[in-house]
mmCIF file of N, CA, C and O in Angstrom:
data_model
loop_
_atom_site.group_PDB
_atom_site.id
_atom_site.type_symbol
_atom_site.label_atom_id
_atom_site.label_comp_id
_atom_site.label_asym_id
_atom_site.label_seq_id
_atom_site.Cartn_x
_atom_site.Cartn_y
_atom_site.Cartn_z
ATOM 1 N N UNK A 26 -3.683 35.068 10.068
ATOM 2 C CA UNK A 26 -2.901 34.699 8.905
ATOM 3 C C UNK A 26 -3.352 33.332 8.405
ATOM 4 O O UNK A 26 -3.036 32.486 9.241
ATOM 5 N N UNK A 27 -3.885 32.875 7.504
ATOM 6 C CA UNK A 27 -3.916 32.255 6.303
ATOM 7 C C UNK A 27 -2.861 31.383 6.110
ATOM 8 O O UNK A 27 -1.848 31.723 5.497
ATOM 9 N N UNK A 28 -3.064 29.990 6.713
ATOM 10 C CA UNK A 28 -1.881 29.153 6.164
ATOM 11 C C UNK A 28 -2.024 28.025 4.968
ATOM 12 O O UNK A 28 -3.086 27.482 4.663
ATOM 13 N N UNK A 29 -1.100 27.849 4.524
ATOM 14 C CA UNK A 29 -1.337 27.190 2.621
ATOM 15 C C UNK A 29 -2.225 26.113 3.298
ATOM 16 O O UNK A 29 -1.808 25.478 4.266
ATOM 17 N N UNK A 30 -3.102 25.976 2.922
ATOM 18 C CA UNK A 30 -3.408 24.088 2.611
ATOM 19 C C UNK A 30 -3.490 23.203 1.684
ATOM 20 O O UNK A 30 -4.299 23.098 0.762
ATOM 21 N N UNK A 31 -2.235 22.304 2.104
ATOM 22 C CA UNK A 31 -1.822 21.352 1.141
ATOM 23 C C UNK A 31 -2.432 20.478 0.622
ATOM 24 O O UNK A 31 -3.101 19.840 1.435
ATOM 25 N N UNK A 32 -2.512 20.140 -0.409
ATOM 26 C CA UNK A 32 -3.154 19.050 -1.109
ATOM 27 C C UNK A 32 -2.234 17.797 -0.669
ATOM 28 O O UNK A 32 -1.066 17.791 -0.280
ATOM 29 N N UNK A 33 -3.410 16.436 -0.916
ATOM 30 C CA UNK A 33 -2.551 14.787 -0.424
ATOM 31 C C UNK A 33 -1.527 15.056 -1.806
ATOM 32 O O UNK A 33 -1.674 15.468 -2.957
ATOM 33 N N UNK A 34 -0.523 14.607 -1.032
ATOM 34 C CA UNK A 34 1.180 14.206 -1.545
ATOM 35 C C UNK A 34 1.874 15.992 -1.985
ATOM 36 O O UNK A 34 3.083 15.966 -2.212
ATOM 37 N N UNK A 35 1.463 16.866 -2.056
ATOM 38 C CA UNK A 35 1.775 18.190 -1.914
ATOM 39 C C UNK A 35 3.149 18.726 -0.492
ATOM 40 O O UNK A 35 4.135 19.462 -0.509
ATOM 41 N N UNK A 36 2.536 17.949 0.465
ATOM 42 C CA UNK A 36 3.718 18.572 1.551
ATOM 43 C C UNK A 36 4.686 17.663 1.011
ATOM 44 O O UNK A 36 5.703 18.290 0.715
ATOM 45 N N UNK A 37 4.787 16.357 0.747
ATOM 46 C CA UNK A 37 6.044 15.861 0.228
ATOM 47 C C UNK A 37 6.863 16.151 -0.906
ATOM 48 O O UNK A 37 8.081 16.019 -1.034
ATOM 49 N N UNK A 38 5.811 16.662 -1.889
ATOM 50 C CA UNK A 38 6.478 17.393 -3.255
ATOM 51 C C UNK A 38 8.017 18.454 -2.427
ATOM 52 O O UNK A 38 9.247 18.473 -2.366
ATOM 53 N N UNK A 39 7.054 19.024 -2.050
ATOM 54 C CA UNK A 39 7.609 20.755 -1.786
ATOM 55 C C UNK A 39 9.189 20.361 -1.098
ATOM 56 O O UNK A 39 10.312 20.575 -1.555
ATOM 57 N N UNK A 40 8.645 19.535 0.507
ATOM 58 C CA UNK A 40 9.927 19.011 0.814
ATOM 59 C C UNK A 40 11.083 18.518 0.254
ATOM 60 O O UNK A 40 12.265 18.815 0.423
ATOM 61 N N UNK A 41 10.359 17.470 -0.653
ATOM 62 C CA UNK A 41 11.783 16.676 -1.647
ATOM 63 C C UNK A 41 12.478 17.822 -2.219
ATOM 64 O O UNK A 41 13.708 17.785 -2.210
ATOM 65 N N UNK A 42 11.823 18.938 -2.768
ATOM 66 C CA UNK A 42 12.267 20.215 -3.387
ATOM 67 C C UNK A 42 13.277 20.737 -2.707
ATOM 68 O O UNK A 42 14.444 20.684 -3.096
ATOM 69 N N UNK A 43 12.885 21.293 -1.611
ATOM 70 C CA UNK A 43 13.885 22.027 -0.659
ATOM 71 C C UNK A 43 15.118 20.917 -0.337
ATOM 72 O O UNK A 43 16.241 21.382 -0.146
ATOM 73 N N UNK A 44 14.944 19.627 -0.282
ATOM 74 C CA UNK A 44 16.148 18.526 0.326
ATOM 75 C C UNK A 44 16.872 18.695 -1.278
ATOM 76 O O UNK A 44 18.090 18.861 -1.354
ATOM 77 N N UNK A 45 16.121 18.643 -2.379
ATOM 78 C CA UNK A 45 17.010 18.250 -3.194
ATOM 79 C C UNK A 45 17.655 19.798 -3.645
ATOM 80 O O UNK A 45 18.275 19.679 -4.702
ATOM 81 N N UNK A 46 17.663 20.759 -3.287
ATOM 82 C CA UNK A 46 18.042 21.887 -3.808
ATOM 83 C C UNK A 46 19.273 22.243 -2.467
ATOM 84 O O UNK A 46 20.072 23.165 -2.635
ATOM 85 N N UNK A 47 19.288 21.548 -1.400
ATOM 86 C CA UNK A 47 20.117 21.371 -0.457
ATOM 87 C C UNK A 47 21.724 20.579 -0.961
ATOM 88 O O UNK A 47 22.832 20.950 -0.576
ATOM 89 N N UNK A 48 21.410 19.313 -1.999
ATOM 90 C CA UNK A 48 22.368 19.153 -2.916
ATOM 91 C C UNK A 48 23.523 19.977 -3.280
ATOM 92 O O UNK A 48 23.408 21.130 -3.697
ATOM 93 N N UNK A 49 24.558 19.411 -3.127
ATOM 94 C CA UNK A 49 25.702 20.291 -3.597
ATOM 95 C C UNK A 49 25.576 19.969 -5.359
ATOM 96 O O UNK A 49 25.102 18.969 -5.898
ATOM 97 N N UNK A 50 26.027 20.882 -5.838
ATOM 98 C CA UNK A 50 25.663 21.321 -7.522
ATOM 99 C C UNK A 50 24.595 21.155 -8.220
ATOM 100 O O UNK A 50 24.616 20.973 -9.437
ATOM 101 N N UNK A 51 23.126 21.222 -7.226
ATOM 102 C CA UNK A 51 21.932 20.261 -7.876
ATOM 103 C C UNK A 51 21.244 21.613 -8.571
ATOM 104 O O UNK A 51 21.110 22.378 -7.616
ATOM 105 N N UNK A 52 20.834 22.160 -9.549
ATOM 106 C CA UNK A 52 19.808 22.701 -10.470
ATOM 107 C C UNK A 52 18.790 23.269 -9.087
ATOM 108 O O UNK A 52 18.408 22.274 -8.471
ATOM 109 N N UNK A 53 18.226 24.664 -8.405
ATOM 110 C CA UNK A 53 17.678 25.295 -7.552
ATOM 111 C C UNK A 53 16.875 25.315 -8.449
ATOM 112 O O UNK A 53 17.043 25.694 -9.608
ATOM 113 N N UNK A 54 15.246 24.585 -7.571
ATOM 114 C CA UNK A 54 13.762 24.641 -8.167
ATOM 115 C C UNK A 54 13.326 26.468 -7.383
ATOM 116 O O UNK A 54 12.779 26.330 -6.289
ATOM 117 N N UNK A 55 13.401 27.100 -7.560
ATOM 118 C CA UNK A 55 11.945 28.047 -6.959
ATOM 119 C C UNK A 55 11.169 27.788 -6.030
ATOM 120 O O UNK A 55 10.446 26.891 -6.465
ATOM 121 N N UNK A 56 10.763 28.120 -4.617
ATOM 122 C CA UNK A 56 9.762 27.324 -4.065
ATOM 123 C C UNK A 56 9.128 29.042 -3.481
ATOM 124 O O UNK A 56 9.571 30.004 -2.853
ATOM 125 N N UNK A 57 7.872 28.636 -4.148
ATOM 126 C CA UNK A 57 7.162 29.722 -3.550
ATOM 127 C C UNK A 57 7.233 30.406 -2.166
ATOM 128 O O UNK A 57 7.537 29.833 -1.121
ATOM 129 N N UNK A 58 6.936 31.609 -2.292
ATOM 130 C CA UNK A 58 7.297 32.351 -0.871
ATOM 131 C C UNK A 58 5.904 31.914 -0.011
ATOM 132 O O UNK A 58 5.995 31.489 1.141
ATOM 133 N N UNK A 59 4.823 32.041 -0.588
ATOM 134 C CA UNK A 59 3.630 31.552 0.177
ATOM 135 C C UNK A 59 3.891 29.888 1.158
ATOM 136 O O UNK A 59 3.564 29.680 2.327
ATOM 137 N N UNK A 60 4.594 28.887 0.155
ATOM 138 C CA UNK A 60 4.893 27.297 0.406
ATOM 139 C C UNK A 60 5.656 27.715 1.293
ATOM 140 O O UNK A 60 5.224 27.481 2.422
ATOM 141 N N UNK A 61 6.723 28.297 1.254
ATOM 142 C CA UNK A 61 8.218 28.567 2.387
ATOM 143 C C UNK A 61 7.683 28.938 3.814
ATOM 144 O O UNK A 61 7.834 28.330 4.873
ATOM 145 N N UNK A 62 7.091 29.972 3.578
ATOM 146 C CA UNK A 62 6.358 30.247 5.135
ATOM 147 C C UNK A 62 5.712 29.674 5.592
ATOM 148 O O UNK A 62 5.525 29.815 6.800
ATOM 149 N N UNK A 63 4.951 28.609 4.763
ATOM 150 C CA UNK A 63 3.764 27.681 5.565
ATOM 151 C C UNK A 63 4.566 26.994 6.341
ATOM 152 O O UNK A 63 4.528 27.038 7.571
ATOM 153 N N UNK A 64 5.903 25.829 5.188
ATOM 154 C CA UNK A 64 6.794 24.968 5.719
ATOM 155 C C UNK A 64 7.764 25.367 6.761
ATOM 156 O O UNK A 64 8.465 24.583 7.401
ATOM 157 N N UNK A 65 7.736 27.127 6.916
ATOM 158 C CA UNK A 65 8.641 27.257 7.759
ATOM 159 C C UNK A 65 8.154 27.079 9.134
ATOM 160 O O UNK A 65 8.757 26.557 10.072
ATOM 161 N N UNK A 66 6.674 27.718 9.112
ATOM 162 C CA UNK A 66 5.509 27.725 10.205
ATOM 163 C C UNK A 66 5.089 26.173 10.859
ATOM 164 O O UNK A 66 4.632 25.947 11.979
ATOM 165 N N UNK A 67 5.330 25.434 10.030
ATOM 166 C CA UNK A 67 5.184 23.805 10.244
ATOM 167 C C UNK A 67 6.186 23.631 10.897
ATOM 168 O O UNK A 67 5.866 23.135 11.977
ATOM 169 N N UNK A 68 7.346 23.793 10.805
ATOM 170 C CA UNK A 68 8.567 23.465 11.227
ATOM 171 C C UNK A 68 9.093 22.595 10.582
ATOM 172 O O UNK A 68 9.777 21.762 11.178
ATOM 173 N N UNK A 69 8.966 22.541 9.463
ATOM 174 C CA UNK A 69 9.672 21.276 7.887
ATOM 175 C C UNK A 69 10.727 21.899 7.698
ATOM 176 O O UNK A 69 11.550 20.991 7.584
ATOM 177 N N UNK A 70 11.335 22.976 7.573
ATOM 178 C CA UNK A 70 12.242 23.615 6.988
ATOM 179 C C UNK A 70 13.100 24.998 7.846
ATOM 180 O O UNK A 70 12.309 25.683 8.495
ATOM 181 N N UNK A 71 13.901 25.253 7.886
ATOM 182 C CA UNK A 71 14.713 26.573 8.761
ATOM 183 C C UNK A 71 15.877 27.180 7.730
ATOM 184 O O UNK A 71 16.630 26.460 7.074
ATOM 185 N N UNK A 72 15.881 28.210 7.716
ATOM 186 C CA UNK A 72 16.987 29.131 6.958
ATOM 187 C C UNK A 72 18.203 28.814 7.430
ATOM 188 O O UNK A 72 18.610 29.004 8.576
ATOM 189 N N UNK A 73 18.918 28.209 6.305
ATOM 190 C CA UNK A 73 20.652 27.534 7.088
ATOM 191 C C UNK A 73 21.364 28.850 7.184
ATOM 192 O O UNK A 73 20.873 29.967 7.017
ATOM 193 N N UNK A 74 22.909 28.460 7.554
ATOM 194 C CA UNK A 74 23.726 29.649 7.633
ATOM 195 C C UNK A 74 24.163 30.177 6.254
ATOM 196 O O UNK A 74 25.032 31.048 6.244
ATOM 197 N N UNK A 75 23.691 29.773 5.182
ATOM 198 C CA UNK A 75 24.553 30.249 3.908
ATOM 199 C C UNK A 75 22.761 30.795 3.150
ATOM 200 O O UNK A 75 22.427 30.931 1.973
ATOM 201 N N UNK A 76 21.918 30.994 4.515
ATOM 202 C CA UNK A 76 20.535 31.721 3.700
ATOM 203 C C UNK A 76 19.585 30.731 2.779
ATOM 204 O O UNK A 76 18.581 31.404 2.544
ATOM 205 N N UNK A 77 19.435 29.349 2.107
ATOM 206 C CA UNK A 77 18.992 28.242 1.937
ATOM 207 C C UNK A 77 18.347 27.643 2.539
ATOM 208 O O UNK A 77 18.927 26.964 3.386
ATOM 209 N N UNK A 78 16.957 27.545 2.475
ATOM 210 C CA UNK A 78 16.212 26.408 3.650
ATOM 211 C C UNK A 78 16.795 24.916 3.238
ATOM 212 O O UNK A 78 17.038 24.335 2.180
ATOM 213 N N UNK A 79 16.905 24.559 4.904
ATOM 214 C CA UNK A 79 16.622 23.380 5.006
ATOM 215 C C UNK A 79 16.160 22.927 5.398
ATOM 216 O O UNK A 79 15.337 23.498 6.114
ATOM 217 N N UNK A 80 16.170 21.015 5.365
ATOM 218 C CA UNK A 80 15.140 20.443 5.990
ATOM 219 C C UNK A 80 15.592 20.106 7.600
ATOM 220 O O UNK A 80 16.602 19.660 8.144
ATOM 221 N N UNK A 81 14.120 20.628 8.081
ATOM 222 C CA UNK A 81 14.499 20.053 10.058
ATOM 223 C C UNK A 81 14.077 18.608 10.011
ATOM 224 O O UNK A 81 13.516 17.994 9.103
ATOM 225 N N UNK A 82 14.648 18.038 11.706
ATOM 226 C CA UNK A 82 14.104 16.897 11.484
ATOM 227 C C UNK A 82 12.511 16.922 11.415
ATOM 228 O O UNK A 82 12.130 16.034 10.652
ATOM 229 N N UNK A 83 11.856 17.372 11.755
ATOM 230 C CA UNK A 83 10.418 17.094 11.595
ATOM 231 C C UNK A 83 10.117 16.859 9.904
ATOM 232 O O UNK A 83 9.354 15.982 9.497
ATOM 233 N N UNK A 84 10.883 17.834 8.983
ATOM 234 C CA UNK A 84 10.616 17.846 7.336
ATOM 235 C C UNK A 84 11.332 16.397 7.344
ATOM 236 O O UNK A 84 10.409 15.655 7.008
ATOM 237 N N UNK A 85 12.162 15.808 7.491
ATOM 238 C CA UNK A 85 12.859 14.540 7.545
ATOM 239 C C UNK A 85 11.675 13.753 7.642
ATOM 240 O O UNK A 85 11.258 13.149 6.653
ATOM 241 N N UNK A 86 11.077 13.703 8.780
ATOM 242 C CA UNK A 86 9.842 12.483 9.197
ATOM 243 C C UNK A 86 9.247 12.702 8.212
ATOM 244 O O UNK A 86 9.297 11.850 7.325
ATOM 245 N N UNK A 87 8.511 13.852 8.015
ATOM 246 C CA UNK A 87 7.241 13.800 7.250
ATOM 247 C C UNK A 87 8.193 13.462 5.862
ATOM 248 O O UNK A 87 7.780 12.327 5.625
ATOM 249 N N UNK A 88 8.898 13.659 5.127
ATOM 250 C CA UNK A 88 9.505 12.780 4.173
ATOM 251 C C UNK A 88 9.389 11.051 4.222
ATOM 252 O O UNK A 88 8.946 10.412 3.268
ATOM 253 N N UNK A 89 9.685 10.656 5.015
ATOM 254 C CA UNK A 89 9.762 9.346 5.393
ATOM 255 C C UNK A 89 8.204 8.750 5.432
ATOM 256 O O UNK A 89 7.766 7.721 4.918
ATOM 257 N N UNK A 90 7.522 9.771 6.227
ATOM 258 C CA UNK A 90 6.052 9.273 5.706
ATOM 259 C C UNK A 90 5.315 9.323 4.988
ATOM 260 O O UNK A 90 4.184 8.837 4.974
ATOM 261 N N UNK A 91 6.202 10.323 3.794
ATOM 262 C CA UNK A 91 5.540 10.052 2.662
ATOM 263 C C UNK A 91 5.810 9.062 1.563
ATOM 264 O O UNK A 91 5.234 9.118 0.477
ATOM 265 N N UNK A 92 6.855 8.000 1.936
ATOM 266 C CA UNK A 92 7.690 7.062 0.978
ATOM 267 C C UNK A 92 6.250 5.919 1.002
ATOM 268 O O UNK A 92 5.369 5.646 1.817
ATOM 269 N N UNK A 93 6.575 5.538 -0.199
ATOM 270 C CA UNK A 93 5.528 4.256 -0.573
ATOM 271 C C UNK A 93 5.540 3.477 0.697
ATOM 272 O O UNK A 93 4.540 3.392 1.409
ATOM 273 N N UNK A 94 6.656 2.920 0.970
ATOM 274 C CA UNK A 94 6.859 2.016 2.116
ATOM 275 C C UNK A 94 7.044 2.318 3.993
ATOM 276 O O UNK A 94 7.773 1.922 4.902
ATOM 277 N N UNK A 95 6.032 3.139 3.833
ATOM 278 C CA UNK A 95 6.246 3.956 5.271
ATOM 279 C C UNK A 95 5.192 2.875 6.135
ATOM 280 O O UNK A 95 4.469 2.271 5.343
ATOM 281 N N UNK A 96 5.025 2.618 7.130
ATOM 282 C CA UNK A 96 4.915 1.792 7.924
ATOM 283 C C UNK A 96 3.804 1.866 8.456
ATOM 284 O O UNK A 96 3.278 0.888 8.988
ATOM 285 N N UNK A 97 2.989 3.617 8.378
ATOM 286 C CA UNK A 97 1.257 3.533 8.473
ATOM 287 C C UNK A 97 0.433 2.887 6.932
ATOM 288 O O UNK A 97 -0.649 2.301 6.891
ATOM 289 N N UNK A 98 1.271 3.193 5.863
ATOM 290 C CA UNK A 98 0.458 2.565 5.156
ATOM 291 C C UNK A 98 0.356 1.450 4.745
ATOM 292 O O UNK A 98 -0.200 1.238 3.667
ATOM 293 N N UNK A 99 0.889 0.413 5.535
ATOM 294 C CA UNK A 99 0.607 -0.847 5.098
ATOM 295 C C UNK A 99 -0.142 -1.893 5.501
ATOM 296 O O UNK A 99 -0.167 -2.927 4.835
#
């Protein structure tokens, strides 16, 4: 099986997506079924109890390392 490969700043797009669609009343982006399985296969994301991915802690970190001010890139 064929897993997505992400382009630089791509795994953080997708994530912020899924966190911000986790939002209570926030506007649901679409996230591709191909992206979902990669992120699910990564372990960024898990199907909550109401059927909605969310973010695991691992999608948490890699969020954090993707912020301007993350602590490898400086």
């Amino acid at each position: 099986m064929a897993l997505h490969r992400f382009q630089k700043g791509e795994l953080g797009h997708w994530l912020r997506i899924v966190a911000d669609n986790g939002e209570p009343g926030a506007v649901q982006t679409e996230v591709p079924a191909h992206v979902a399985t990669a992120l699910e296969t990564l372990r960024c994301i898990e199907a909550g109890a109401n059927g909605r991915w969310q973010i695991t802690d691992k999608g948490k970190l890699a969020l954090r390392m993707e912020e301007p001010g993350a602590i490898h890139l400086r």
